[in-house]
mmCIF file of C-alpha atoms and ligand atoms in Angstrom:
data_model
loop_
_atom_site.group_PDB
_atom_site.id
_atom_site.type_symbol
_atom_site.label_atom_id
_atom_site.label_comp_id
_atom_site.label_asym_id
_atom_site.label_seq_id
_atom_site.Cartn_x
_atom_site.Cartn_y
_atom_site.Cartn_z
ATOM 1 C CA MET A 1 0.000 0.000 0.000
ATOM 2 C CA ALA A 2 1.480 3.319 -1.040
ATOM 3 C CA SER A 3 1.500 5.912 1.667
ATOM 4 C CA VAL A 4 1.752 9.638 1.260
ATOM 5 C CA THR A 5 4.545 11.179 3.302
ATOM 6 C CA PRO A 6 3.317 14.238 5.157
ATOM 7 C CA ASP A 7 4.739 17.509 3.811
ATOM 8 C CA SER A 8 6.373 20.257 5.873
ATOM 9 C CA GLU A 9 3.087 22.108 6.221
ATOM 10 C CA GLU A 10 1.398 19.078 7.760
ATOM 11 C CA ILE A 11 4.320 18.523 10.126
ATOM 12 C CA LYS A 12 4.244 22.211 11.170
ATOM 13 C CA ASN A 13 0.546 21.886 11.904
ATOM 14 C CA ALA A 14 1.192 18.749 13.949
ATOM 15 C CA SER A 15 3.809 20.609 15.956
ATOM 16 C CA THR A 16 1.323 23.439 16.592
ATOM 17 C CA LEU A 17 -1.184 20.882 17.886
ATOM 18 C CA LEU A 18 1.458 19.466 20.246
ATOM 19 C CA LYS A 19 2.194 22.972 21.512
ATOM 20 C CA ALA A 20 -1.515 23.416 22.188
ATOM 21 C CA GLY A 21 -1.490 20.311 24.403
ATOM 22 C CA GLN A 22 -3.072 17.988 21.826
ATOM 23 C CA LEU A 23 -2.014 14.418 21.034
ATOM 24 C CA VAL A 24 -0.284 13.617 17.739
ATOM 25 C CA ALA A 25 0.498 10.079 16.588
ATOM 26 C CA PHE A 26 3.651 9.922 14.497
ATOM 27 C CA PRO A 27 5.792 7.285 12.794
ATOM 28 C CA THR A 28 9.142 6.204 14.189
ATOM 29 C CA GLU A 29 11.385 3.515 12.718
ATOM 30 C CA THR A 30 10.350 1.120 15.533
ATOM 31 C CA VAL A 31 6.592 1.586 16.007
ATOM 32 C CA TYR A 32 4.159 4.525 15.865
ATOM 33 C CA GLY A 33 4.295 6.778 18.912
ATOM 34 C CA LEU A 34 1.477 8.701 20.588
ATOM 35 C CA GLY A 35 3.063 12.083 21.171
ATOM 36 C CA ALA A 36 2.384 14.746 23.794
ATOM 37 C CA ASP A 37 4.352 17.763 24.979
ATOM 38 C CA ALA A 38 6.554 16.261 27.729
ATOM 39 C CA SER A 39 6.527 19.587 29.604
ATOM 40 C CA ASN A 40 2.737 20.009 29.646
ATOM 41 C CA ALA A 41 0.901 18.345 32.554
ATOM 42 C CA ASP A 42 -2.533 18.520 30.874
ATOM 43 C CA ALA A 43 -1.199 16.975 27.675
ATOM 44 C CA LEU A 44 0.406 14.148 29.665
ATOM 45 C CA ALA A 45 -2.840 13.546 31.564
ATOM 46 C CA ARG A 46 -4.660 13.313 28.233
ATOM 47 C CA LEU A 47 -2.007 10.901 26.946
ATOM 48 C CA TYR A 48 -2.432 8.556 29.913
ATOM 49 C CA ARG A 49 -6.221 8.714 29.603
ATOM 50 C CA VAL A 50 -6.251 7.857 25.901
ATOM 51 C CA LYS A 51 -3.751 5.026 26.325
ATOM 52 C CA GLY A 52 -5.540 3.652 29.378
ATOM 53 C CA ARG A 53 -2.166 3.383 31.018
ATOM 54 C CA PRO A 54 -1.485 3.207 34.767
ATOM 55 C CA ASP A 55 0.186 6.474 35.807
ATOM 56 C CA THR A 56 3.117 4.735 37.484
ATOM 57 C CA HIS A 57 4.431 3.761 34.040
ATOM 58 C CA PRO A 58 7.127 6.099 32.746
ATOM 59 C CA VAL A 59 7.139 7.326 29.140
ATOM 60 C CA ILE A 60 10.061 7.853 26.776
ATOM 61 C CA VAL A 61 10.903 11.461 25.871
ATOM 62 C CA HIS A 62 11.810 11.862 22.198
ATOM 63 C CA LEU A 63 14.382 14.471 21.214
ATOM 64 C CA ALA A 64 15.693 15.926 17.949
ATOM 65 C CA SER A 65 19.397 16.041 18.802
ATOM 66 C CA VAL A 66 22.069 14.949 21.269
ATOM 67 C CA ASP A 67 22.645 18.487 22.538
ATOM 68 C CA MET A 68 19.182 18.289 24.148
ATOM 69 C CA LEU A 69 20.265 15.416 26.412
ATOM 70 C CA GLU A 70 21.614 17.729 29.075
ATOM 71 C CA LYS A 71 18.344 19.581 29.277
ATOM 72 C CA TRP A 72 16.482 16.370 30.176
ATOM 73 C CA ALA A 73 19.101 14.427 32.122
ATOM 74 C CA LYS A 74 20.781 15.550 35.331
ATOM 75 C CA THR A 75 24.033 13.912 34.321
ATOM 76 C CA VAL A 76 25.037 12.383 31.013
ATOM 77 C CA PRO A 77 27.701 9.691 31.452
ATOM 78 C CA ASP A 78 30.394 9.163 28.800
ATOM 79 C CA GLU A 79 28.846 5.827 27.925
ATOM 80 C CA ALA A 80 25.672 7.652 26.886
ATOM 81 C CA TYR A 81 27.575 9.869 24.458
ATOM 82 C CA LYS A 82 29.434 6.863 23.052
ATOM 83 C CA LEU A 83 26.219 4.986 22.374
ATOM 84 C CA ALA A 84 24.502 8.125 21.087
ATOM 85 C CA GLU A 85 27.265 8.767 18.593
ATOM 86 C CA LYS A 86 26.987 5.305 17.050
ATOM 87 C CA LEU A 87 23.321 4.435 17.466
ATOM 88 C CA TRP A 88 21.309 7.666 17.297
ATOM 89 C CA PRO A 89 19.196 8.568 15.526
ATOM 90 C CA GLY A 90 17.962 5.007 15.909
ATOM 91 C CA PRO A 91 16.081 2.306 17.815
ATOM 92 C CA MET A 92 17.711 2.812 21.226
ATOM 93 C CA THR A 93 16.400 4.399 24.439
ATOM 94 C CA LEU A 94 18.742 5.478 27.244
ATOM 95 C CA ILE A 95 17.630 5.668 30.872
ATOM 96 C CA LEU A 96 19.489 8.450 32.686
ATOM 97 C CA LYS A 97 19.052 10.351 35.968
ATOM 98 C CA LYS A 98 16.371 12.927 35.231
ATOM 99 C CA ALA A 99 16.715 16.702 35.301
ATOM 100 C CA SER A 100 14.689 18.328 38.082
ATOM 101 C CA HIS A 101 12.022 19.816 35.775
ATOM 102 C CA VAL A 102 11.021 16.351 34.458
ATOM 103 C CA SER A 103 7.621 15.610 35.996
ATOM 104 C CA ASP A 104 6.441 12.442 37.731
ATOM 105 C CA ALA A 105 4.003 11.940 34.860
ATOM 106 C CA VAL A 106 7.022 11.397 32.588
ATOM 107 C CA SER A 107 9.255 9.491 35.002
ATOM 108 C CA GLY A 108 6.523 7.422 36.657
ATOM 109 C CA GLY A 109 7.712 8.867 39.958
ATOM 110 C CA GLN A 110 11.246 7.533 39.548
ATOM 111 C CA ASP A 111 14.413 9.655 39.529
ATOM 112 C CA THR A 112 15.215 8.637 35.946
ATOM 113 C CA VAL A 113 14.045 9.512 32.450
ATOM 114 C CA GLY A 114 14.011 7.527 29.189
ATOM 115 C CA LEU A 115 15.387 9.446 26.181
ATOM 116 C CA ARG A 116 15.485 8.585 22.499
ATOM 117 C CA ILE A 117 16.300 10.199 19.144
ATOM 118 C CA PRO A 118 14.311 8.292 16.516
ATOM 119 C CA SER A 119 15.569 8.044 12.933
ATOM 120 C CA HIS A 120 12.304 8.177 10.974
ATOM 121 C CA PRO A 121 12.510 11.397 8.909
ATOM 122 C CA VAL A 122 8.954 12.430 9.794
ATOM 123 C CA ALA A 123 9.648 11.962 13.518
ATOM 124 C CA LEU A 124 12.878 13.922 13.261
ATOM 125 C CA GLU A 125 11.285 16.774 11.361
ATOM 126 C CA LEU A 126 8.413 16.946 13.845
ATOM 127 C CA LEU A 127 10.830 16.960 16.800
ATOM 128 C CA LYS A 128 12.981 19.661 15.214
ATOM 129 C CA GLU A 129 9.954 21.780 14.502
ATOM 130 C CA PHE A 130 8.622 21.268 18.043
ATOM 131 C CA GLY A 131 11.990 22.104 19.561
ATOM 132 C CA SER A 132 11.521 20.312 22.877
ATOM 133 C CA GLY A 133 10.860 16.834 24.306
ATOM 134 C CA VAL A 134 7.891 14.820 23.062
ATOM 135 C CA ALA A 135 6.651 12.078 25.386
ATOM 136 C CA ALA A 136 5.558 9.155 23.250
ATOM 137 C CA PRO A 137 4.563 5.661 24.257
ATOM 138 C CA SER A 138 3.605 3.278 21.470
ATOM 139 C CA ALA A 139 0.291 4.451 19.963
ATOM 140 C CA ASN A 140 -1.784 1.476 21.091
ATOM 141 C CA ARG A 141 -4.153 0.872 24.003
ATOM 142 C CA HIS A 142 -2.273 -0.272 27.072
ATOM 143 C CA GLY A 143 -1.256 -3.931 26.846
ATOM 144 C CA LYS A 144 -2.116 -4.348 23.158
ATOM 145 C CA VAL A 145 0.094 -4.927 20.127
ATOM 146 C CA SER A 146 2.063 -1.838 19.054
ATOM 147 C CA PRO A 147 1.068 -0.198 15.747
ATOM 148 C CA THR A 148 3.486 -0.323 12.815
ATOM 149 C CA SER A 149 1.324 1.615 10.347
ATOM 150 C CA ALA A 150 -0.928 4.675 10.427
ATOM 151 C CA ALA A 151 -3.896 2.379 9.710
ATOM 152 C CA HIS A 152 -3.159 0.413 12.907
ATOM 153 C CA VAL A 153 -3.189 3.661 14.898
ATOM 154 C CA LYS A 154 -6.474 4.716 13.310
ATOM 155 C CA GLU A 155 -8.029 1.343 14.171
ATOM 156 C CA GLU A 156 -6.869 1.551 17.745
ATOM 157 C CA LEU A 157 -7.243 5.223 18.672
ATOM 158 C CA GLY A 158 -9.304 6.749 15.838
ATOM 159 C CA ASP A 159 -10.726 10.132 16.817
ATOM 160 C CA LEU A 160 -9.072 10.201 20.237
ATOM 161 C CA VAL A 161 -6.001 11.849 18.737
ATOM 162 C CA ALA A 162 -5.868 15.283 17.102
ATOM 163 C CA LYS A 163 -3.688 14.082 14.233
ATOM 164 C CA ILE A 164 -2.089 10.929 12.845
ATOM 165 C CA LEU A 165 0.972 11.553 10.678
ATOM 166 C CA ASP A 166 1.313 8.776 8.097
ATOM 167 C CA GLY A 167 4.925 7.810 7.436
ATOM 168 C CA GLY A 168 4.300 4.365 5.980
ATOM 169 C CA SER A 169 5.237 1.048 7.576
ATOM 170 C CA CYS A 170 7.880 1.060 10.318
ATOM 171 C CA SER A 171 11.210 -0.265 9.087
ATOM 172 C CA VAL A 172 12.362 -1.863 12.369
ATOM 173 C CA GLY A 173 8.981 -3.086 13.602
ATOM 174 C CA ILE A 174 9.539 -3.712 17.328
ATOM 175 C CA GLU A 175 10.186 -1.204 20.111
ATOM 176 C CA SER A 176 13.610 0.258 20.880
ATOM 177 C CA THR A 177 16.289 -1.467 22.949
ATOM 178 C CA ILE A 178 16.238 0.172 26.410
ATOM 179 C CA ILE A 179 19.618 0.586 28.122
ATOM 180 C CA ASP A 180 19.721 1.788 31.709
ATOM 181 C CA LEU A 181 22.805 3.920 32.392
ATOM 182 C CA SER A 182 21.413 5.503 35.553
ATOM 183 C CA GLY A 183 22.995 3.076 38.017
ATOM 184 C CA GLN A 184 26.392 1.583 38.818
ATOM 185 C CA GLU A 185 26.118 -1.104 36.177
ATOM 186 C CA ARG A 186 24.565 -0.731 32.768
ATOM 187 C CA ARG A 187 21.560 -2.938 32.166
ATOM 188 C CA ILE A 188 19.362 -3.808 29.262
ATOM 189 C CA LEU A 189 15.765 -3.348 30.395
ATOM 190 C CA ARG A 190 14.114 -4.242 27.107
ATOM 191 C CA PRO A 191 15.820 -6.094 24.260
ATOM 192 C CA GLY A 192 15.268 -4.819 20.742
ATOM 193 C CA MET A 193 16.910 -4.983 17.343
ATOM 194 C CA ILE A 194 20.064 -3.310 18.665
ATOM 195 C CA THR A 195 21.668 -6.321 20.304
ATOM 196 C CA ILE A 196 23.839 -6.794 23.390
ATOM 197 C CA GLU A 197 26.704 -7.639 21.028
ATOM 198 C CA GLU A 198 26.423 -4.275 19.274
ATOM 199 C CA ILE A 199 26.369 -2.476 22.616
ATOM 200 C CA GLU A 200 29.419 -4.405 23.808
ATOM 201 C CA LYS A 201 31.233 -3.541 20.618
ATOM 202 C CA ILE A 202 30.839 0.139 21.502
ATOM 203 C CA LEU A 203 31.240 0.067 25.285
ATOM 204 C CA GLY A 204 33.219 -3.119 25.821
ATOM 205 C CA LYS A 205 32.032 -6.024 27.919
ATOM 206 C CA LYS A 206 30.830 -5.447 31.460
ATOM 207 C CA LYS A 207 33.668 -5.972 33.940
ATOM 208 C CA GLY A 208 34.168 -9.495 35.190
ATOM 209 C CA LYS A 209 31.822 -10.909 32.606
ATOM 210 C CA ALA A 210 32.241 -13.390 29.874
ATOM 211 C CA LYS A 211 30.126 -12.854 26.781
ATOM 212 C CA ALA A 212 26.663 -11.549 27.699
ATOM 213 C CA LYS A 213 23.836 -13.922 26.954
ATOM 214 C CA PRO A 214 20.410 -12.833 25.740
ATOM 215 C CA GLU A 215 18.944 -14.178 29.027
ATOM 216 C CA GLU A 216 20.911 -11.563 30.936
ATOM 217 C CA VAL A 217 18.408 -8.982 29.862
ATOM 218 C CA VAL A 218 16.660 -7.751 33.005
ATOM 219 C CA PRO A 219 13.005 -6.944 32.352
ATOM 220 C CA ARG A 220 12.869 -4.394 35.133
ATOM 221 C CA ALA A 221 11.244 -1.460 33.347
ATOM 222 C CA PRO A 222 7.942 -0.772 35.115
ATOM 223 C CA GLY A 223 6.023 -0.848 31.857
ATOM 224 C CA THR A 224 7.399 -4.183 30.773
ATOM 225 C CA LEU A 225 4.683 -6.303 32.351
ATOM 226 C CA SER A 226 4.755 -9.883 31.225
ATOM 227 C CA SER A 227 1.359 -9.604 29.540
ATOM 228 C CA HIS A 228 2.381 -6.751 27.238
ATOM 229 C CA TYR A 229 2.163 -6.829 23.448
ATOM 230 C CA ALA A 230 -0.643 -9.370 23.440
ATOM 231 C CA PRO A 231 -3.196 -10.075 20.718
ATOM 232 C CA SER A 232 -6.739 -10.874 21.947
ATOM 233 C CA THR A 233 -6.500 -14.437 20.638
ATOM 234 C CA SER A 234 -4.229 -16.423 22.933
ATOM 235 C CA LEU A 235 -0.842 -17.334 21.544
ATOM 236 C CA LYS A 236 1.177 -20.464 22.264
ATOM 237 C CA LEU A 237 4.864 -20.762 21.480
ATOM 238 C CA PHE A 238 6.314 -24.060 20.280
ATOM 239 C CA SER A 239 9.820 -25.099 19.397
ATOM 240 C CA SER A 240 10.280 -26.207 15.785
ATOM 241 C CA SER A 241 10.469 -29.831 16.827
ATOM 242 C CA ASN A 242 7.135 -29.605 18.677
ATOM 243 C CA LEU A 243 5.202 -27.889 15.907
ATOM 244 C CA GLY A 244 3.823 -31.161 14.484
ATOM 245 C CA ARG A 245 2.715 -32.259 17.935
ATOM 246 C CA ALA A 246 1.049 -28.883 18.516
ATOM 247 C CA LEU A 247 -1.023 -29.320 15.352
ATOM 248 C CA ALA A 248 -1.953 -32.877 16.311
ATOM 249 C CA THR A 249 -3.116 -31.642 19.722
ATOM 250 C CA ALA A 250 -5.263 -28.945 18.095
ATOM 251 C CA GLU A 251 -6.778 -31.659 15.889
ATOM 252 C CA ASN A 252 -7.580 -33.856 18.908
ATOM 253 C CA LEU A 253 -9.232 -30.933 20.659
ATOM 254 C CA SER A 254 -11.115 -29.884 17.472
ATOM 255 C CA MET A 255 -9.583 -26.424 17.753
ATOM 256 C CA LYS A 256 -9.054 -23.957 14.935
ATOM 257 C CA VAL A 257 -5.577 -22.465 14.884
ATOM 258 C CA ALA A 258 -3.723 -19.682 13.068
ATOM 259 C CA VAL A 259 -0.040 -20.457 12.581
ATOM 260 C CA MET A 260 3.089 -18.320 12.251
ATOM 261 C CA SER A 261 6.037 -20.450 11.262
ATOM 262 C CA PHE A 262 9.292 -20.459 9.347
ATOM 263 C CA ARG A 263 8.043 -23.407 7.338
ATOM 264 C CA GLU A 264 5.934 -23.518 4.228
ATOM 265 C CA PRO A 265 2.223 -23.962 4.890
ATOM 266 C CA ILE A 266 1.114 -27.500 5.774
ATOM 267 C CA THR A 267 -2.376 -28.443 4.718
ATOM 268 C CA CYS A 268 -4.198 -29.456 7.849
ATOM 269 C CA SER A 269 -7.911 -29.282 8.704
ATOM 270 C CA VAL A 270 -7.404 -27.303 11.921
ATOM 271 C CA VAL A 271 -5.400 -24.497 10.321
ATOM 272 C CA VAL A 272 -7.452 -21.422 9.383
ATOM 273 C CA THR A 273 -4.422 -19.350 8.304
ATOM 274 C CA TRP A 274 -0.732 -20.117 7.980
ATOM 275 C CA ARG A 275 1.797 -17.307 7.702
ATOM 276 C CA GLN A 276 5.308 -18.250 6.683
ATOM 277 C CA LEU A 277 7.698 -15.739 8.226
ATOM 278 C CA PRO A 278 11.221 -14.719 7.137
ATOM 279 C CA ASP A 279 14.173 -16.518 8.704
ATOM 280 C CA ASN A 280 16.095 -13.236 8.793
ATOM 281 C CA ALA A 281 15.592 -11.437 12.133
ATOM 282 C CA ASP A 282 15.375 -7.895 10.693
ATOM 283 C CA GLU A 283 12.762 -8.941 8.169
ATOM 284 C CA TYR A 284 10.852 -10.945 10.769
ATOM 285 C CA ALA A 285 10.721 -8.001 13.214
ATOM 286 C CA ARG A 286 9.361 -5.740 10.471
ATOM 287 C CA VAL A 287 6.281 -7.945 9.939
ATOM 288 C CA LEU A 288 5.816 -9.368 13.452
ATOM 289 C CA TYR A 289 3.156 -6.979 14.760
ATOM 290 C CA SER A 290 1.149 -6.738 11.548
ATOM 291 C CA THR A 291 1.160 -10.550 11.398
ATOM 292 C CA LEU A 292 -0.071 -10.772 15.003
ATOM 293 C CA ARG A 293 -2.870 -8.328 14.186
ATOM 294 C CA GLU A 294 -3.805 -10.273 11.074
ATOM 295 C CA LEU A 295 -3.807 -13.656 12.834
ATOM 296 C CA ASP A 296 -5.802 -12.126 15.681
ATOM 297 C CA ASP A 297 -8.634 -11.436 13.203
ATOM 298 C CA GLN A 298 -8.976 -14.981 11.843
ATOM 299 C CA GLY A 299 -11.475 -16.289 14.393
ATOM 300 C CA ALA A 300 -8.986 -18.944 15.502
ATOM 301 C CA ASP A 301 -9.219 -20.510 18.973
ATOM 302 C CA TYR A 302 -5.547 -19.776 19.401
ATOM 303 C CA ILE A 303 -2.393 -18.809 17.548
ATOM 304 C CA ILE A 304 0.503 -21.243 17.252
ATOM 305 C CA ALA A 305 3.887 -19.522 16.873
ATOM 306 C CA GLU A 306 7.114 -21.307 16.079
ATOM 307 C CA GLU A 307 9.932 -20.222 18.373
ATOM 308 C CA PRO A 308 12.779 -18.330 16.696
ATOM 309 C CA PRO A 309 16.441 -19.307 17.243
ATOM 310 C CA GLN A 310 17.989 -18.547 20.675
ATOM 311 C CA GLU A 311 20.478 -16.099 19.203
ATOM 312 C CA ALA A 312 21.301 -12.481 20.084
ATOM 313 C CA ALA A 313 19.834 -11.184 16.817
ATOM 314 C CA TRP A 314 16.471 -12.698 17.778
ATOM 315 C CA SER A 315 16.357 -11.731 21.474
ATOM 316 C CA GLY A 316 14.009 -8.745 21.004
ATOM 317 C CA ILE A 317 11.650 -10.840 18.886
ATOM 318 C CA LEU A 318 11.713 -13.768 21.319
ATOM 319 C CA ASP A 319 10.968 -11.357 24.168
ATOM 320 C CA ARG A 320 7.869 -9.978 22.387
ATOM 321 C CA LEU A 321 6.630 -13.461 21.455
ATOM 322 C CA ARG A 322 6.997 -14.632 25.064
ATOM 323 C CA ARG A 323 5.057 -11.613 26.304
ATOM 324 C CA ALA A 324 2.374 -12.188 23.678
ATOM 325 C CA ALA A 325 2.162 -15.807 24.886
ATOM 326 C CA ASN A 326 1.616 -14.536 28.437
ATOM 327 C CA GLY A 327 -1.321 -12.351 27.435
HETATM 328 O O1 LIG B 1 10.553 2.183 20.199
HETATM 329 C C1 LIG B 1 10.065 2.720 21.192
HETATM 330 O O2 LIG B 1 10.679 2.818 22.263
HETATM 331 C C2 LIG B 1 8.648 3.286 21.059
HETATM 332 C C3 LIG B 1 8.668 4.444 20.064
HETATM 333 C C4 LIG B 1 7.331 5.145 19.964
HETATM 334 O O3 LIG B 1 9.695 5.324 20.401
HETATM 335 N N1 LIG B 1 8.124 3.676 22.320
HETATM 336 C C5 LIG B 1 7.741 2.782 23.275
HETATM 337 O O4 LIG B 1 7.177 3.369 24.383
HETATM 338 O O5 LIG B 1 7.859 1.577 23.154
HETATM 339 P P1 LIG B 1 6.345 2.573 25.466
HETATM 340 O O6 LIG B 1 5.847 3.605 26.405
HETATM 341 O O7 LIG B 1 5.325 1.712 24.831
HETATM 342 O O8 LIG B 1 7.420 1.736 26.206
HETATM 343 C C6 LIG B 1 8.383 2.437 26.938
HETATM 344 C C7 LIG B 1 9.078 1.546 27.882
HETATM 345 C C8 LIG B 1 8.200 1.098 29.014
HETATM 346 O O9 LIG B 1 8.446 -0.273 29.245
HETATM 347 C C9 LIG B 1 8.691 1.940 30.178
HETATM 348 O O10 LIG B 1 8.537 1.296 31.407
HETATM 349 C C10 LIG B 1 10.140 2.124 29.830
HETATM 350 O O11 LIG B 1 10.141 2.302 28.456
HETATM 351 N N2 LIG B 1 10.659 3.341 30.449
HETATM 352 C C11 LIG B 1 10.420 4.624 30.124
HETATM 353 N N3 LIG B 1 11.030 5.468 30.978
HETATM 354 C C12 LIG B 1 11.670 4.699 31.866
HETATM 355 C C13 LIG B 1 12.471 4.963 33.034
HETATM 356 N N4 LIG B 1 12.701 6.198 33.437
HETATM 357 N N5 LIG B 1 12.962 3.907 33.701
HETATM 358 C C14 LIG B 1 12.717 2.654 33.315
HETATM 359 N N6 LIG B 1 11.962 2.329 32.244
HETATM 360 C C15 LIG B 1 11.441 3.327 31.537
HETATM 361 MG MG1 LIG B 2 4.192 0.125 24.390
#
């Protein structure tokens, strides 16, 4: 589907709406964000209301450039600048000690703030035009699958937002990697398509550690509840070797299933839809959420998903599939 990129006039108007305390959904390279002026208490209250999000959950503040970091963070460690130089604009969020003006509505009452410079040209232009921090969680209802197209946002939030900027399909497809640099030791709070290996290449390995494993990711971010990112239809994860058994079980139970697998479709009476997914992690991530939405609409009793490889490149995807399976 061809999408029309918003022109400068449309982006200026969107920025004016943000300044007036309105909500603007905009594309980023990861997923669509639901933007609000991060310095405006009323706008943040509206944001939480529309998302249906508990107010103890912090939101990421999106910035146009690295020189704005010091306005939003109390201290910016060297490691932050090193990562920023290599990975921003891009799918990475840094957690730093917050500056004193950052409100509890942004920080979730913690003494830290999440900051990110997205690379999508529409997001960057909007942020430049706006000139300050834009708080933006993913533009979905709390606990649901994140939107990767303007149509997804429309479906989910419709008239509740003042404006939806359409920047086409998101090129990364899952949310940013969150790296906490606010404490003694750096920690990955949410895995994404920027892997631990890439981070280690820039910062070196953590002291006293052999190679970091994907399991070392600590899901400590307050918003990373285990039931996040879930379709309404329940999802069950199976290893490749158990896929056949999973289908046989569905047959025994007379269940209808929708399948997402690396394999070519198998003809089987219980399967209502079979989506063969790419065996390349970047390509898989790009279609993951739209596939979940599509399979959610098939009237299946449940979704069967084949587990991806246990490799660093897949850790963000595996994380989202596990959360979807917990929904
Ligand atoms: O890719 C992304 O990060 C997208 C796009 C729109 O930028 N945004 C996104 O936002 O995924 P959201 O709100 O759906 O998820 C933000 C996550 C939550 O798990 C939240 O708990 C965590 O970031 N987070 C934000 N600020 C934090 C902080 N100060 N400390 C710990 N975790 C934080
Ligand atoms: Mg989200």
